[in-house]
């Protein structure tokens, strides 16, 4: 029987045996008391990788993003982000619920904003408007098909933020995919961002967790916000150990996921039922179906062949490659796509 090929997301991965061994062997303590040595090691390691002073381990990227927004803003202020960004689309209205902040939505290109667009959305000093406090970027851009900001593009937006006394946050849900694809140096990020959310549970394959990075004062306050949100964990070192293992072993292999995504793109472009495919740059493949299939029927058809995918809007489908997609699974998927 053909095994299930799950292309819905890179969040569906299972820990490898080696990762599980690292988790079981982890020394642990009480992280709320800041006494878990493995959590402390993960936070320090991730911060050093990105040229930041300190880190805070949290259960999810949504929590790290929401803590950062809360720490950078006050009620009645505003956040600038792309209209497709995760903090706006997929975090349950958390910006308003947690921070009481407004959102200025930018219509970027595949999720990416330009410095000029950011500057154009900064509010003037007028009682009718919420003061702009924060700009948030997403790397890679999920709804943009895995498009990414280069370091030069980040530097240009950072300059706009500094000129206008705005904080700059990175939702780094797939930041290592961006770094592997661009060849940029993660340590340079600390020059431009005031806070960074680094997700460990997508392409890196851990079961859970993200790390929020910033300066020591920012992380000290963020720890208080994490506690208020219910994110204080106890012997969390068992989870943090998976993160350390992933950072040591699973970054360079992201190139394999990117290669598999390109092969899927090539196969889709040869079919008669695909209208268009967003250019594939990392591990996300988003394509639009023509009249031959509707999205629900296409998902069902793939399901009959033990392939799982995500509907991503009217006639839109998303595939995401990851470390649990084997060569055999990829070949099976390509053969099915060609046969439809």
XYZ file of C-alpha atoms in Angstrom, residues 41-211:
171
model
C 21.158 26.725 26.187
C 18.636 26.847 23.332
C 17.808 30.496 24.026
C 21.480 31.493 24.151
C 22.355 29.460 21.060
C 19.551 30.909 18.936
C 20.277 34.456 20.067
C 23.962 34.101 19.176
C 23.097 32.736 15.731
C 21.153 35.908 14.927
C 23.432 38.411 16.639
C 20.911 39.156 19.380
C 21.451 39.460 23.136
C 18.835 37.085 24.521
C 16.052 34.654 23.715
C 12.779 33.326 25.096
C 11.488 29.816 24.335
C 7.743 29.653 23.690
C 5.264 26.972 22.596
C 4.485 28.531 19.206
C 5.363 31.154 16.635
C 1.979 32.747 17.181
C 2.901 33.284 20.825
C 6.340 34.734 20.032
C 4.811 37.085 17.460
C 2.042 38.179 19.801
C 4.431 38.737 22.701
C 6.645 40.878 20.464
C 3.710 42.979 19.262
C 2.540 43.460 22.845
C 6.027 44.480 23.947
C 6.509 46.976 21.109
C 3.097 48.673 21.170
C 0.461 50.174 23.419
C -3.311 50.283 22.900
C -4.349 52.852 20.267
C -1.079 52.471 18.334
C -0.592 50.742 14.969
C 1.370 47.936 13.318
C 2.364 48.007 9.632
C 2.356 44.622 7.893
C 1.542 43.055 4.554
C -2.111 42.101 4.074
C -1.129 38.433 3.614
C 1.051 38.262 6.722
C 0.571 35.543 9.307
C 0.169 37.990 12.198
C -2.891 39.433 10.443
C -4.355 36.410 8.659
C -3.711 33.464 10.952
C -3.301 34.533 14.564
C -6.951 34.751 15.540
C -7.202 38.532 15.716
C -4.512 38.483 18.377
C -3.150 41.945 17.586
C -6.402 43.530 18.727
C -7.171 40.988 21.449
C -3.740 41.002 23.098
C -2.404 44.468 22.326
C -5.382 46.690 21.487
C -3.436 47.877 18.448
C -4.616 48.787 14.969
C -3.154 47.391 11.733
C -2.096 49.258 8.588
C -2.242 46.758 5.727
C 0.189 46.972 2.828
C -0.465 45.305 -0.537
C 3.029 44.058 -1.221
C 4.322 41.736 -3.921
C 3.982 38.097 -2.847
C 3.934 39.191 0.786
C 6.955 41.463 0.555
C 6.737 45.181 1.307
C 9.075 47.796 -0.144
C 10.681 50.592 1.881
C 8.537 53.057 -0.043
C 5.352 51.217 0.893
C 6.338 51.132 4.545
C 7.095 54.856 4.524
C 3.760 55.617 2.843
C 1.844 53.838 5.635
C 3.457 55.680 8.538
C 0.794 57.835 10.155
C 1.221 61.594 10.538
C 1.060 63.067 14.032
C -2.687 63.677 14.085
C -5.215 62.927 16.809
C -7.471 61.205 14.270
C -4.915 58.461 13.591
C -3.256 55.748 15.694
C 0.480 56.434 16.007
C 2.622 53.972 14.066
C 4.881 51.980 16.411
C 5.903 48.746 14.728
C 6.687 47.260 11.321
C 6.495 43.469 10.958
C 8.036 41.411 8.139
C 7.513 37.717 7.417
C 10.342 35.534 6.119
C 9.583 33.460 4.183
C 6.167 34.728 3.075
C 3.699 31.857 3.393
C 0.917 33.219 1.178
C 3.553 34.570 -1.188
C 4.596 31.033 -2.062
C 7.773 31.051 0.000
C 9.149 34.339 -1.347
C 11.779 35.860 0.917
C 13.431 39.131 1.868
C 17.157 39.367 1.255
C 19.421 41.072 3.767
C 19.737 44.120 1.486
C 15.945 44.464 1.342
C 15.707 44.127 5.107
C 18.409 46.760 5.591
C 16.490 49.253 3.424
C 13.268 48.778 5.415
C 15.223 48.961 8.674
C 16.589 52.352 7.609
C 13.019 53.657 7.161
C 12.121 52.355 10.609
C 15.141 53.954 12.259
C 14.461 57.290 10.548
C 10.934 57.247 11.972
C 11.687 55.739 15.419
C 9.744 52.554 14.668
C 10.498 49.073 15.946
C 11.066 46.319 13.370
C 9.945 42.741 14.066
C 10.563 39.583 12.030
C 8.101 36.734 11.927
C 10.771 34.192 11.038
C 8.400 31.269 10.604
C 10.652 29.840 7.874
C 13.634 32.107 8.314
C 16.150 29.301 7.782
C 14.581 28.516 4.417
C 15.177 32.159 3.504
C 18.763 32.080 4.752
C 19.608 28.852 2.935
C 18.085 30.133 -0.304
C 19.667 33.596 -0.116
C 23.028 32.670 1.372
C 22.687 35.586 3.791
C 24.331 35.580 7.229
C 21.878 35.137 10.108
C 24.155 37.116 12.440
C 23.528 40.244 10.397
C 19.838 40.152 11.276
C 20.652 41.505 14.714
C 21.805 44.740 13.080
C 18.367 45.434 11.648
C 15.634 43.826 13.742
C 14.498 44.802 17.223
C 12.902 41.375 17.675
C 12.889 38.087 15.795
C 10.610 35.068 16.090
C 12.444 31.890 15.075
C 10.200 28.877 14.461
C 11.662 25.430 15.103
C 8.629 23.266 14.311
C 8.403 23.762 10.536
C 11.306 22.961 8.229
C 13.626 22.115 11.104
C 11.352 19.291 12.188
C 10.915 19.759 15.935
C 7.593 18.762 17.526
C 6.887 22.186 19.014
C 8.422 25.554 19.804
C 9.695 28.961 18.710
C 12.278 31.315 20.189
